Coordinates of C-alpha atoms in Angstrom, one line a residue:
G9 CA 2.5 -17.0 66.8
P10 CA 5.6 -18.9 65.4
A11 CA 4.4 -21.6 63.8
S12 CA 2.0 -20.2 61.7
Q13 CA 4.3 -18.8 60.3
R14 CA 6.7 -21.3 60.1
S15 CA 4.0 -22.7 57.4
R16 CA 4.0 -20.0 55.1
P17 CA 6.8 -20.6 52.5
V18 CA 9.3 -17.5 51.6
L19 CA 9.9 -17.2 48.3
P20 CA 13.2 -17.6 47.3
A21 CA 14.6 -13.6 46.3
R22 CA 15.8 -15.4 42.8
W23 CA 12.4 -16.3 41.5
C24 CA 11.2 -12.7 42.4
S25 CA 13.7 -10.8 40.5
A26 CA 12.9 -13.6 37.5
V27 CA 8.5 -12.4 38.3
L28 CA 9.6 -9.0 38.5
A29 CA 11.9 -8.6 35.1
G30 CA 9.0 -10.6 33.2
V31 CA 6.7 -7.9 34.1
L32 CA 9.2 -5.0 33.4
L33 CA 10.0 -6.9 29.9
G34 CA 6.1 -7.2 29.6
I35 CA 5.9 -3.4 29.8
A36 CA 8.6 -2.8 27.5
V37 CA 7.2 -5.4 24.9
L38 CA 4.2 -3.5 25.7
A39 CA 4.6 0.5 25.0
A40 CA 6.7 -0.4 22.4
V41 CA 3.4 -1.6 20.2
T42 CA 1.5 0.6 21.2
G43 CA 4.1 3.3 20.4
R44 CA 4.8 1.7 16.8
N45 CA 1.1 1.5 16.0
G46 CA 0.7 5.1 17.1
S47 CA 3.1 6.4 14.6
A48 CA 1.4 5.0 12.3
S49 CA -1.9 7.2 12.2
R50 CA 0.7 10.3 13.1
A51 CA 2.4 9.9 9.8
E52 CA 4.0 13.2 8.5
V53 CA 1.4 14.3 6.1
P54 CA 3.0 15.3 2.9
Q55 CA 3.7 19.3 1.7
F56 CA 2.6 19.9 -2.2
D57 CA 5.7 22.6 -3.9
Q58 CA 2.7 25.4 -5.1
R59 CA 4.8 26.9 -7.5
G60 CA 3.0 27.0 -11.0
M61 CA -0.6 26.8 -8.8
D62 CA -3.9 28.0 -9.8
R63 CA -4.8 29.1 -7.0
V64 CA -8.1 28.3 -7.1
V65 CA -6.0 24.1 -6.8
L66 CA -4.6 25.9 -4.2
E67 CA -7.0 26.3 -2.5
L68 CA -8.0 22.3 -3.4
L69 CA -4.9 21.4 -2.5
S70 CA -4.9 23.2 1.0
D71 CA -8.0 22.0 2.1
V72 CA -7.8 17.9 1.6
R73 CA -4.5 18.8 3.1
G74 CA -5.5 19.8 6.0
R75 CA -9.1 17.2 6.6
V76 CA -5.8 14.7 6.4
E77 CA -4.2 16.6 8.9
R78 CA -7.2 16.3 10.6
Q79 CA -8.3 12.6 10.5
Q80 CA -4.3 10.8 10.4
A81 CA -6.3 7.8 10.9
D82 CA -8.7 8.1 8.1
A83 CA -6.8 5.9 5.0
E84 CA -9.9 7.7 2.3
S85 CA -9.3 10.6 3.9
W86 CA -5.1 9.8 2.2
G87 CA -6.2 8.9 -0.7
Q88 CA -7.8 11.8 -1.5
Y89 CA -5.0 13.7 -1.7
G90 CA -3.7 10.9 -3.1
M91 CA -5.8 11.3 -6.2
C92 CA -5.9 15.6 -5.4
L93 CA -1.7 15.0 -5.5
L94 CA -1.4 13.0 -9.2
Q95 CA -3.9 14.9 -10.7
H96 CA -2.6 18.3 -10.5
D97 CA 0.9 15.9 -11.0
R98 CA 2.4 15.6 -7.7
P99 CA 3.3 11.7 -7.8
R100 CA 6.5 12.2 -5.4
E101 CA 3.5 13.0 -2.2
A102 CA 1.2 10.8 -4.5
L103 CA 2.9 8.0 -3.9
L104 CA 3.5 9.3 -0.1
C105 CA -0.5 9.5 0.4
F106 CA -0.9 5.8 -1.2
R107 CA 1.6 3.5 0.5
Q108 CA -0.3 5.6 4.0
A109 CA -3.8 4.3 3.4
R110 CA -3.0 1.4 2.6
Q111 CA -0.7 1.1 6.1
L112 CA -4.2 1.9 7.3
D113 CA -6.5 -0.3 5.1
P114 CA -4.2 -2.8 3.8
Q115 CA -7.7 -5.0 2.2
N116 CA -8.6 -2.4 -0.1
P117 CA -6.5 -3.0 -3.8
R118 CA -7.7 1.1 -4.7
W119 CA -4.2 1.9 -2.4
P120 CA -1.3 -0.6 -4.2
W121 CA -3.1 0.7 -8.0
F122 CA -2.4 3.6 -7.3
S123 CA 0.7 2.7 -5.6
A124 CA 1.4 1.4 -9.2
M125 CA 0.0 3.7 -12.1
I126 CA 2.8 6.3 -10.9
L127 CA 6.2 3.7 -10.1
E128 CA 5.5 2.4 -13.2
Q129 CA 6.7 5.4 -14.6
T130 CA 9.6 5.3 -13.4
D131 CA 10.5 1.9 -11.2
L132 CA 8.7 -1.6 -13.3
A133 CA 9.7 -4.0 -10.6
A134 CA 8.5 -1.7 -7.6
A135 CA 4.6 -1.7 -10.0
V136 CA 4.9 -5.3 -10.5
A137 CA 4.8 -5.6 -6.4
E138 CA 2.1 -3.2 -5.9
L139 CA 0.0 -4.5 -9.5
Q140 CA 0.2 -8.2 -7.4
L141 CA -0.6 -6.7 -4.1
A142 CA -3.6 -5.0 -5.6
F143 CA -4.4 -8.1 -8.4
D144 CA -3.8 -10.6 -4.9
L145 CA -6.7 -8.6 -2.9
A146 CA -8.8 -8.3 -6.8
P147 CA -8.2 -11.1 -8.7
D148 CA -11.9 -10.4 -10.9
A149 CA -11.0 -7.4 -11.5
V150 CA -10.2 -8.0 -14.9
H151 CA -8.4 -4.5 -15.1
V152 CA -5.9 -5.0 -12.3
R153 CA -5.3 -8.7 -14.5
L154 CA -4.5 -6.7 -17.9
K155 CA -2.1 -4.0 -16.2
L156 CA -0.5 -7.1 -14.0
A157 CA 0.2 -9.1 -17.4
A158 CA 0.9 -6.4 -19.4
T159 CA 3.6 -4.6 -17.2
K160 CA 5.5 -9.0 -16.1
L161 CA 5.5 -8.5 -20.2
A162 CA 8.0 -5.4 -20.1
L163 CA 9.1 -7.1 -18.0
G164 CA 10.3 -10.0 -20.3
D165 CA 8.3 -12.7 -17.9
W166 CA 5.9 -13.8 -21.0
A167 CA 5.0 -16.4 -19.7
T168 CA 3.4 -15.3 -16.8
T169 CA 1.2 -13.2 -18.4
E170 CA 0.3 -15.5 -20.0
Q171 CA -0.8 -17.7 -17.6
L172 CA -2.5 -14.1 -16.0
L173 CA -4.3 -14.2 -19.1
R174 CA -5.6 -17.9 -19.9
P175 CA -8.7 -17.1 -18.1
L176 CA -9.9 -14.1 -19.6
A177 CA -13.0 -14.7 -21.2
K178 CA -12.9 -14.8 -25.2
D179 CA -15.3 -12.9 -25.4
S180 CA -15.0 -10.1 -22.7
A181 CA -15.0 -6.7 -23.0
A182 CA -11.2 -7.6 -22.1
A183 CA -10.6 -9.7 -24.7
A184 CA -9.2 -7.5 -27.0
A185 CA -6.6 -5.8 -24.5
S186 CA -6.1 -10.0 -24.3
L187 CA -5.6 -10.6 -27.7
L188 CA -2.8 -8.1 -28.1
E189 CA -0.5 -8.8 -24.8
Q190 CA -1.1 -12.7 -25.6
A191 CA 0.2 -12.0 -29.8
R192 CA 3.4 -9.8 -27.5
A193 CA 4.5 -12.5 -25.4
A194 CA 4.3 -15.0 -28.2
R195 CA 6.5 -13.0 -30.1
L196 CA 9.3 -12.5 -26.7
R197 CA 9.0 -16.7 -26.2
N198 CA 9.8 -16.5 -30.7
A199 CA 6.0 -18.5 -31.8
P200 CA 4.8 -17.0 -34.0
G201 CA 2.3 -18.8 -35.0
D202 CA 0.0 -18.5 -32.0

């Protein structure tokens, strides 16, 4: 009866309100995170300008684009679409595809590499950022090291260029390209004797 009701603790109203507010906040954060992750896999698939395109190329691009629409969470599909777009002179749209592929597959150095190949035509600093990312993911890839060194040199950073080229063996397949970039770097730092 009344004695058992007195022994049960009564929770203060403030405490109940705080718990309810915490639960609601947790639900809101979870919804925001889930919504953000879901929207990454539903990125807009770039359209492409069809003017002047051969019918066979148009069919190929339409087919690859359709594959991306069906498999929005597949980085390979985005990358293949990007490569097709790049091959057929649609670099702006290709760049969007490579960025989406990187978002879905952030450990794959191919996506920043391809982005850098596009960006080096218009924005060397942005290309260096992409090449640095590719290099960080694949430090043993000689072609990435050489391209990063050459692009850094184009921006006047001869010290980093020489640092990047130093580990390449003199008898490697990349030796000629490495020596050429080292000579350019020496010229930039006004050391013709090197």
